[in-house]
mmCIF file of C-alpha atoms in Angstrom:
data_model
loop_
_atom_site.group_PDB
_atom_site.id
_atom_site.type_symbol
_atom_site.label_atom_id
_atom_site.label_comp_id
_atom_site.label_asym_id
_atom_site.label_seq_id
_atom_site.Cartn_x
_atom_site.Cartn_y
_atom_site.Cartn_z
ATOM 1 C CA MET A 1 -69.245 -89.716 61.671
ATOM 2 C CA GLU A 2 -67.747 -89.918 58.139
ATOM 3 C CA ASN A 3 -68.045 -86.147 57.641
ATOM 4 C CA THR A 4 -66.213 -85.567 60.874
ATOM 5 C CA GLN A 5 -63.311 -87.735 59.783
ATOM 6 C CA TYR A 6 -62.728 -86.028 56.393
ATOM 7 C CA GLU A 7 -63.067 -82.398 57.561
ATOM 8 C CA PRO A 8 -59.430 -81.952 58.744
ATOM 9 C CA ALA A 9 -58.115 -83.357 55.433
ATOM 10 C CA THR A 10 -60.250 -80.956 53.418
ATOM 11 C CA ARG A 11 -59.069 -77.961 55.477
ATOM 12 C CA LYS A 12 -55.471 -79.027 54.959
ATOM 13 C CA ASP A 13 -55.916 -79.162 51.177
ATOM 14 C CA SER A 14 -57.457 -75.696 51.226
ATOM 15 C CA ASN A 15 -54.484 -74.312 53.096
ATOM 16 C CA LYS A 16 -52.190 -75.714 50.427
ATOM 17 C CA VAL A 17 -54.215 -74.039 47.696
ATOM 18 C CA TYR A 18 -54.080 -70.688 49.467
ATOM 19 C CA PHE A 19 -50.359 -71.060 49.901
ATOM 20 C CA LEU A 20 -49.849 -71.801 46.253
ATOM 21 C CA ILE A 21 -51.986 -68.863 45.304
ATOM 22 C CA LEU A 22 -49.890 -66.584 47.555
ATOM 23 C CA VAL A 23 -46.678 -67.974 46.053
ATOM 24 C CA ILE A 24 -47.980 -67.384 42.538
ATOM 25 C CA VAL A 25 -49.083 -63.846 43.396
ATOM 26 C CA ALA A 26 -45.694 -63.145 44.994
ATOM 27 C CA LEU A 27 -43.885 -64.478 41.909
ATOM 28 C CA LEU A 28 -46.112 -62.396 39.631
ATOM 29 C CA GLY A 29 -45.437 -59.311 41.785
ATOM 30 C CA THR A 30 -41.708 -59.999 41.762
ATOM 31 C CA ASN A 31 -41.676 -60.438 37.996
ATOM 32 C CA ALA A 32 -43.679 -57.291 37.537
ATOM 33 C CA TYR A 33 -41.307 -55.357 39.832
ATOM 34 C CA LEU A 34 -38.270 -56.671 37.987
ATOM 35 C CA PHE A 35 -39.891 -55.919 34.646
ATOM 36 C CA PHE A 36 -40.715 -52.324 35.522
ATOM 37 C CA LYS A 37 -37.294 -51.910 37.139
ATOM 38 C CA ASP A 38 -35.503 -53.184 34.056
ATOM 39 C CA LYS A 39 -37.723 -51.042 31.853
ATOM 40 C CA LYS A 40 -36.983 -47.967 33.919
ATOM 41 C CA ALA A 41 -33.277 -48.686 33.874
ATOM 42 C CA SER A 42 -33.456 -49.262 30.114
ATOM 43 C CA ASP A 43 -35.318 -46.004 29.621
ATOM 44 C CA LYS A 44 -32.743 -44.273 31.772
ATOM 45 C CA ILE A 45 -29.872 -45.697 29.702
ATOM 46 C CA VAL A 46 -31.630 -44.667 26.484
ATOM 47 C CA THR A 47 -32.159 -41.185 27.911
ATOM 48 C CA LEU A 48 -28.468 -40.892 28.868
ATOM 49 C CA THR A 49 -27.391 -42.222 25.469
ATOM 50 C CA ASP A 50 -29.604 -39.684 23.656
ATOM 51 C CA GLU A 51 -28.217 -36.875 25.814
ATOM 52 C CA LYS A 52 -24.697 -38.030 25.084
ATOM 53 C CA SER A 53 -25.360 -37.962 21.328
ATOM 54 C CA ARG A 54 -26.932 -34.502 21.657
ATOM 55 C CA MET A 55 -23.875 -33.189 23.483
ATOM 56 C CA GLU A 56 -21.544 -34.704 20.845
ATOM 57 C CA ILE A 57 -23.488 -32.828 18.147
ATOM 58 C CA GLU A 58 -23.381 -29.649 20.233
ATOM 59 C CA ILE A 59 -19.600 -29.980 20.663
ATOM 60 C CA ASP A 60 -19.212 -30.462 16.880
ATOM 61 C CA LYS A 61 -21.209 -27.250 16.326
ATOM 62 C CA ILE A 62 -19.107 -25.350 18.830
ATOM 63 C CA GLU A 63 -15.868 -26.539 17.178
ATOM 64 C CA ALA A 64 -17.252 -25.629 13.740
ATOM 65 C CA GLU A 65 -18.017 -22.083 15.014
ATOM 66 C CA LEU A 66 -14.467 -21.832 16.400
ATOM 67 C CA ASP A 67 -13.006 -22.953 13.047
ATOM 68 C CA LYS A 68 -15.220 -20.550 11.118
ATOM 69 C CA ALA A 69 -14.203 -17.651 13.373
ATOM 70 C CA ASN A 70 -10.514 -18.353 12.592
ATOM 71 C CA THR A 71 -10.979 -18.173 8.799
ATOM 72 C CA ASN A 72 -11.149 -14.354 8.764
ATOM 73 C CA ASN A 73 -7.366 -13.884 8.591
ATOM 74 C CA VAL A 74 -7.339 -11.628 11.607
ATOM 75 C CA LYS A 75 -4.098 -11.309 13.518
ATOM 76 C CA LEU A 76 -4.816 -12.588 17.019
ATOM 77 C CA SER A 77 -3.409 -11.175 20.226
ATOM 78 C CA SER A 78 -1.503 -13.447 22.587
ATOM 79 C CA GLU A 79 -4.531 -13.582 24.903
ATOM 80 C CA MET A 80 -6.874 -14.609 22.090
ATOM 81 C CA LYS A 81 -4.461 -17.306 20.925
ATOM 82 C CA GLU A 82 -4.363 -18.688 24.462
ATOM 83 C CA ASN A 83 -8.156 -18.639 24.701
ATOM 84 C CA GLN A 84 -8.456 -20.489 21.424
ATOM 85 C CA GLU A 85 -6.052 -23.188 22.633
ATOM 86 C CA LEU A 86 -8.011 -23.532 25.903
ATOM 87 C CA ALA A 87 -11.245 -23.922 23.993
ATOM 88 C CA ARG A 88 -9.836 -26.673 21.760
ATOM 89 C CA GLN A 89 -8.346 -28.412 24.775
ATOM 90 C CA LYS A 90 -11.749 -28.407 26.504
ATOM 91 C CA ILE A 91 -13.409 -29.777 23.331
ATOM 92 C CA ASN A 92 -10.938 -32.667 23.271
ATOM 93 C CA GLU A 93 -11.496 -33.375 26.987
ATOM 94 C CA LEU A 94 -15.289 -33.484 26.587
ATOM 95 C CA ARG A 95 -14.998 -35.751 23.561
ATOM 96 C CA GLU A 96 -12.775 -38.103 25.520
ATOM 97 C CA GLU A 97 -15.237 -38.258 28.426
ATOM 98 C CA LEU A 98 -18.139 -38.962 26.076
ATOM 99 C CA ARG A 99 -16.088 -41.584 24.272
ATOM 100 C CA LYS A 100 -15.520 -43.640 27.451
ATOM 101 C CA GLY A 101 -19.040 -45.066 27.407
ATOM 102 C CA LYS A 102 -22.178 -44.772 29.480
ATOM 103 C CA LEU A 103 -22.439 -41.799 31.756
ATOM 104 C CA THR A 104 -24.000 -41.636 35.204
ATOM 105 C CA GLN A 105 -26.572 -38.980 35.922
ATOM 106 C CA GLY A 106 -23.936 -36.973 37.829
ATOM 107 C CA GLN A 107 -21.392 -37.270 35.033
ATOM 108 C CA LEU A 108 -24.027 -36.281 32.541
ATOM 109 C CA ALA A 109 -24.937 -33.152 34.580
ATOM 110 C CA LYS A 110 -21.273 -32.227 34.845
ATOM 111 C CA ALA A 111 -20.711 -32.696 31.108
ATOM 112 C CA GLN A 112 -23.796 -30.624 30.313
ATOM 113 C CA GLU A 113 -22.491 -27.779 32.473
ATOM 114 C CA GLU A 114 -19.062 -27.923 30.835
ATOM 115 C CA VAL A 115 -20.647 -27.823 27.379
ATOM 116 C CA LYS A 116 -22.710 -24.821 28.496
ATOM 117 C CA GLN A 117 -19.555 -23.022 29.713
ATOM 118 C CA LEU A 118 -17.762 -23.968 26.516
ATOM 119 C CA ARG A 119 -20.609 -22.515 24.439
ATOM 120 C CA TYR A 120 -20.401 -19.255 26.358
ATOM 121 C CA PHE A 121 -16.589 -19.172 26.086
ATOM 122 C CA VAL A 122 -16.613 -19.752 22.288
ATOM 123 C CA SER A 123 -19.455 -17.234 21.824
ATOM 124 C CA LYS A 124 -17.416 -14.579 23.671
ATOM 125 C CA TYR A 125 -14.327 -15.508 21.741
ATOM 126 C CA THR A 126 -16.207 -15.232 18.441
ATOM 127 C CA SER A 127 -17.677 -11.887 19.509
ATOM 128 C CA ASP A 128 -14.209 -10.559 20.465
ATOM 129 C CA LEU A 129 -12.826 -11.809 17.143
ATOM 130 C CA ALA A 130 -15.621 -10.093 15.215
ATOM 131 C CA GLY A 131 -14.906 -6.859 17.098
ATOM 132 C CA LEU A 132 -11.218 -7.130 16.255
ATOM 133 C CA GLN A 133 -12.051 -7.786 12.605
ATOM 134 C CA LYS A 134 -14.323 -4.778 12.534
ATOM 135 C CA LYS A 135 -11.584 -2.642 14.089
ATOM 136 C CA ASN A 136 -9.060 -3.982 11.546
ATOM 137 C CA GLN A 137 -11.472 -3.220 8.740
ATOM 138 C CA ALA A 138 -11.843 0.345 10.027
ATOM 139 C CA LEU A 139 -8.060 0.687 10.162
ATOM 140 C CA ILE A 140 -7.775 -0.708 6.634
ATOM 141 C CA SER A 141 -10.380 1.773 5.409
ATOM 142 C CA GLU A 142 -8.541 4.578 7.186
ATOM 143 C CA ARG A 143 -5.254 3.444 5.688
ATOM 144 C CA ASP A 144 -6.748 3.234 2.207
ATOM 145 C CA SER A 145 -8.231 6.715 2.691
ATOM 146 C CA LEU A 146 -4.837 8.033 3.789
ATOM 147 C CA LYS A 147 -3.207 6.366 0.801
ATOM 148 C CA THR A 148 -5.706 8.027 -1.502
ATOM 149 C CA THR A 149 -5.131 11.379 0.208
ATOM 150 C CA VAL A 150 -1.359 10.939 -0.003
ATOM 151 C CA ALA A 151 -1.649 9.922 -3.672
ATOM 152 C CA ASN A 152 -3.822 13.009 -4.372
ATOM 153 C CA VAL A 153 -1.415 15.269 -2.498
ATOM 154 C CA SER A 154 1.544 13.694 -4.250
ATOM 155 C CA GLU A 155 -0.140 14.107 -7.622
ATOM 156 C CA GLN A 156 -1.011 17.714 -6.803
ATOM 157 C CA ALA A 157 2.547 18.341 -5.610
ATOM 158 C CA SER A 158 3.931 16.819 -8.861
ATOM 159 C CA ARG A 159 1.550 18.954 -10.863
ATOM 160 C CA LEU A 160 2.525 22.082 -8.936
ATOM 161 C CA GLU A 161 6.195 21.159 -9.282
ATOM 162 C CA GLN A 162 5.730 20.809 -13.024
ATOM 163 C CA GLN A 163 3.840 24.068 -13.235
ATOM 164 C CA ASN A 164 6.539 25.717 -11.138
ATOM 165 C CA SER A 165 9.223 24.282 -13.394
ATOM 166 C CA GLU A 166 7.381 25.490 -16.451
ATOM 167 C CA LEU A 167 6.916 28.889 -14.833
ATOM 168 C CA ASN A 168 10.615 29.056 -13.898
ATOM 169 C CA SER A 169 11.497 28.177 -17.454
ATOM 170 C CA LYS A 170 9.209 30.900 -18.759
ATOM 171 C CA VAL A 171 10.671 33.348 -16.270
ATOM 172 C CA LYS A 172 14.197 32.297 -17.241
ATOM 173 C CA VAL A 173 13.383 32.795 -20.923
ATOM 174 C CA ALA A 174 11.759 36.126 -20.207
ATOM 175 C CA ALA A 175 14.704 37.252 -18.058
ATOM 176 C CA ALA A 176 17.328 36.310 -20.637
ATOM 177 C CA LEU A 177 18.974 39.229 -22.389
ATOM 178 C CA LYS A 178 17.682 39.983 -25.878
ATOM 179 C CA SER A 179 19.595 42.115 -28.309
ATOM 180 C CA GLY A 180 18.157 45.015 -30.229
ATOM 181 C CA ALA A 181 19.791 45.896 -33.561
ATOM 182 C CA ILE A 182 23.086 44.117 -34.253
ATOM 183 C CA ASN A 183 25.611 45.797 -36.562
ATOM 184 C CA ILE A 184 28.742 44.075 -37.769
ATOM 185 C CA THR A 185 31.635 46.138 -39.052
ATOM 186 C CA PRO A 186 34.783 44.744 -40.706
ATOM 187 C CA VAL A 187 37.822 46.648 -39.328
ATOM 188 C CA LYS A 188 41.346 47.067 -40.681
ATOM 189 C CA VAL A 189 44.081 47.573 -38.125
ATOM 190 C CA ARG A 190 47.086 49.534 -39.374
ATOM 191 C CA ASN A 191 50.624 49.034 -38.115
ATOM 192 C CA ASN A 192 50.318 52.169 -35.979
ATOM 193 C CA GLY A 193 47.220 50.758 -34.344
ATOM 194 C CA LYS A 194 44.770 52.981 -36.194
ATOM 195 C CA GLU A 195 41.509 51.282 -37.106
ATOM 196 C CA THR A 196 39.553 51.774 -40.299
ATOM 197 C CA GLU A 197 36.218 50.400 -41.421
ATOM 198 C CA VAL A 198 36.528 48.320 -44.597
ATOM 199 C CA SER A 199 34.351 46.086 -46.772
ATOM 200 C CA ARG A 200 36.954 43.837 -48.391
ATOM 201 C CA ALA A 201 38.022 40.500 -46.999
ATOM 202 C CA GLY A 202 41.689 41.088 -47.800
ATOM 203 C CA SER A 203 41.831 44.252 -45.769
ATOM 204 C CA ALA A 204 39.789 43.194 -42.714
ATOM 205 C CA LYS A 205 41.536 42.004 -39.570
ATOM 206 C CA LYS A 206 38.625 41.813 -37.154
ATOM 207 C CA LEU A 207 34.852 42.179 -36.832
ATOM 208 C CA ARG A 208 33.291 44.760 -34.527
ATOM 209 C CA ILE A 209 29.938 43.574 -33.243
ATOM 210 C CA SER A 210 27.812 46.474 -31.972
ATOM 211 C CA PHE A 211 24.428 45.874 -30.328
ATOM 212 C CA THR A 212 21.921 47.207 -27.852
ATOM 213 C CA ILE A 213 19.948 45.256 -25.233
ATOM 214 C CA ALA A 214 16.210 45.329 -25.345
ATOM 215 C CA ASP A 215 14.543 46.800 -22.282
ATOM 216 C CA ASN A 216 13.864 44.003 -19.779
ATOM 217 C CA PRO A 217 12.888 44.932 -16.194
ATOM 218 C CA ILE A 218 13.075 41.293 -14.981
ATOM 219 C CA SER A 219 16.619 40.701 -16.265
ATOM 220 C CA GLU A 220 19.208 40.557 -13.510
ATOM 221 C CA LYS A 221 21.415 43.583 -13.407
ATOM 222 C CA GLY A 222 25.157 42.892 -13.338
ATOM 223 C CA MET A 223 27.656 40.936 -15.361
ATOM 224 C CA HIS A 224 26.351 38.563 -18.044
ATOM 225 C CA ASP A 225 28.469 36.158 -20.115
ATOM 226 C CA ILE A 226 28.152 36.604 -23.875
ATOM 227 C CA PHE A 227 28.995 33.747 -26.221
ATOM 228 C CA VAL A 228 29.678 34.495 -29.884
ATOM 229 C CA ARG A 229 29.406 31.943 -32.672
ATOM 230 C CA ILE A 230 30.730 32.973 -36.115
ATOM 231 C CA VAL A 231 30.085 30.912 -39.203
ATOM 232 C CA ASP A 232 32.313 31.548 -42.272
ATOM 233 C CA PRO A 233 31.105 31.777 -45.885
ATOM 234 C CA THR A 234 31.631 28.022 -46.375
ATOM 235 C CA GLY A 235 29.256 27.189 -43.503
ATOM 236 C CA ASN A 236 31.922 26.141 -40.999
ATOM 237 C CA LEU A 237 31.895 27.312 -37.429
ATOM 238 C CA ILE A 238 35.027 29.113 -36.394
ATOM 239 C CA VAL A 239 35.905 27.465 -33.086
ATOM 240 C CA SER A 240 38.014 28.968 -30.290
ATOM 241 C CA ASP A 241 41.303 27.327 -29.482
ATOM 242 C CA ASN A 242 40.175 25.872 -26.127
ATOM 243 C CA GLY A 243 37.228 24.070 -27.738
ATOM 244 C CA SER A 244 34.989 24.597 -24.680
ATOM 245 C CA LEU A 245 31.240 24.150 -24.719
ATOM 246 C CA PHE A 246 28.316 26.151 -23.400
ATOM 247 C CA THR A 247 24.595 25.405 -23.141
ATOM 248 C CA ALA A 248 21.999 27.399 -25.062
ATOM 249 C CA ASP A 249 18.393 26.625 -26.035
ATOM 250 C CA GLY A 250 18.841 23.169 -24.508
ATOM 251 C CA ASP A 251 21.889 22.185 -26.575
ATOM 252 C CA ASP A 252 25.604 22.002 -25.833
ATOM 253 C CA LEU A 253 27.394 24.182 -28.362
ATOM 254 C CA GLN A 254 30.920 25.187 -29.266
ATOM 255 C CA TYR A 255 31.633 28.891 -29.458
ATOM 256 C CA THR A 256 34.004 31.198 -31.303
ATOM 257 C CA TYR A 257 34.506 33.836 -28.677
ATOM 258 C CA LYS A 258 33.432 34.512 -25.080
ATOM 259 C CA THR A 259 33.258 37.785 -23.228
ATOM 260 C CA ALA A 260 31.062 39.534 -20.636
ATOM 261 C CA ILE A 261 29.084 42.752 -20.375
ATOM 262 C CA GLU A 262 27.620 44.671 -17.490
ATOM 263 C CA PHE A 263 23.875 45.054 -17.870
ATOM 264 C CA ASP A 264 22.094 47.893 -16.059
ATOM 265 C CA ASN A 265 18.950 48.100 -18.247
ATOM 266 C CA ALA A 266 19.970 51.502 -19.541
ATOM 267 C CA GLN A 267 17.988 52.229 -22.698
ATOM 268 C CA GLY A 268 19.939 52.839 -25.870
ATOM 269 C CA LYS A 269 23.243 51.733 -24.415
ATOM 270 C CA VAL A 270 25.527 50.296 -27.143
ATOM 271 C CA PHE A 271 27.845 47.369 -26.428
ATOM 272 C CA ASN A 272 30.837 46.551 -28.634
ATOM 273 C CA ILE A 273 32.579 43.182 -29.012
ATOM 274 C CA ASP A 274 35.747 43.018 -31.151
ATOM 275 C CA TRP A 275 36.681 39.615 -32.546
ATOM 276 C CA THR A 276 40.040 39.265 -34.192
ATOM 277 C CA ASN A 277 40.211 36.559 -36.844
ATOM 278 C CA PRO A 278 43.237 34.318 -36.205
ATOM 279 C CA GLY A 279 43.386 33.639 -39.950
ATOM 280 C CA PRO A 280 42.580 35.598 -43.141
ATOM 281 C CA PHE A 281 38.992 36.489 -43.938
ATOM 282 C CA GLN A 282 37.284 34.964 -46.966
ATOM 283 C CA LYS A 283 35.035 36.611 -49.459
ATOM 284 C CA GLY A 284 31.402 35.993 -48.741
ATOM 285 C CA THR A 285 28.916 36.247 -45.954
ATOM 286 C CA TYR A 286 29.805 35.733 -42.290
ATOM 287 C CA THR A 287 26.988 34.927 -39.823
ATOM 288 C CA VAL A 288 27.280 36.138 -36.233
ATOM 289 C CA ILE A 289 25.028 34.679 -33.477
ATOM 290 C CA LEU A 290 25.033 36.040 -29.898
ATOM 291 C CA TYR A 291 23.987 33.987 -26.817
ATOM 292 C CA SER A 292 23.441 34.905 -23.149
ATOM 293 C CA ASP A 293 21.752 33.386 -20.094
ATOM 294 C CA GLY A 294 21.282 30.110 -21.960
ATOM 295 C CA TYR A 295 19.305 31.512 -24.889
ATOM 296 C CA THR A 296 19.905 33.158 -28.250
ATOM 297 C CA MET A 297 20.186 36.934 -28.067
ATOM 298 C CA GLY A 298 20.140 37.708 -31.775
ATOM 299 C CA THR A 299 21.705 37.087 -35.187
ATOM 300 C CA SER A 300 23.254 39.284 -37.854
ATOM 301 C CA LYS A 301 25.324 38.907 -41.059
ATOM 302 C CA VAL A 302 28.016 40.793 -42.882
ATOM 303 C CA ASN A 303 29.240 40.387 -46.463
ATOM 304 C CA LEU A 304 32.893 40.807 -47.367
ATOM 305 C CA LYS A 305 33.919 41.478 -50.954
#
């Protein structure tokens, strides 16, 4: 009878134990679920944070490439300047989004795609810039080559001009009239106009300068100016009244007398120039120098007693 009385109480205690066990198991399961959930969320946050850091580094690299590309001193077109500004604007926008804090998976995916597009954009920009730089370098090389060619042509032209000038000078010298023998005769002029050759200074009134022209086929035929310079026995040049100058042998000179002759390259033709002394002749030697075409023709002397 006693066993029958205690049996319900024992069963009731067993039920309580089972209930407690179930509660404990449920609590353990809940704790385990929360633990793994928190761990998964933590891992997810860590993953997002790592990806955010990686993208920040990637953006820094992209900006560094953009800065490096712009250190080549290449003149950018309007389109390339606009593209560069857009790239820098996108870099600033991405940095601002990453700076705001934790990203959701969707925001992360969007940011990753934008970084990918930015990478492509900057790569294309850098490639275009490199192409422009290469083209500029080719133009610079071509310009330098043209400069060298122009310098060479200019140098050659200067050399040819100098040679031509030297040749012209030689031709001019060669074409100038040159006298053959020059004879100087003192002449006395009587009251009746009759002329007589003399040798004394007191009797002479003028000097007759007789000369021939050396054969010269390149001399220009026609009228040629003849300048005469006469130096008296004291070494003084007898100067004409007008005091004009002429150029000969590279110098500006005064002359005593000026006239002209007609040259036709006839061999043996004798030309005569009479110079009347405005004052009395002196005893001694007179020197006569003839010039034409800018050069000396010849020189001769005469002695008066």
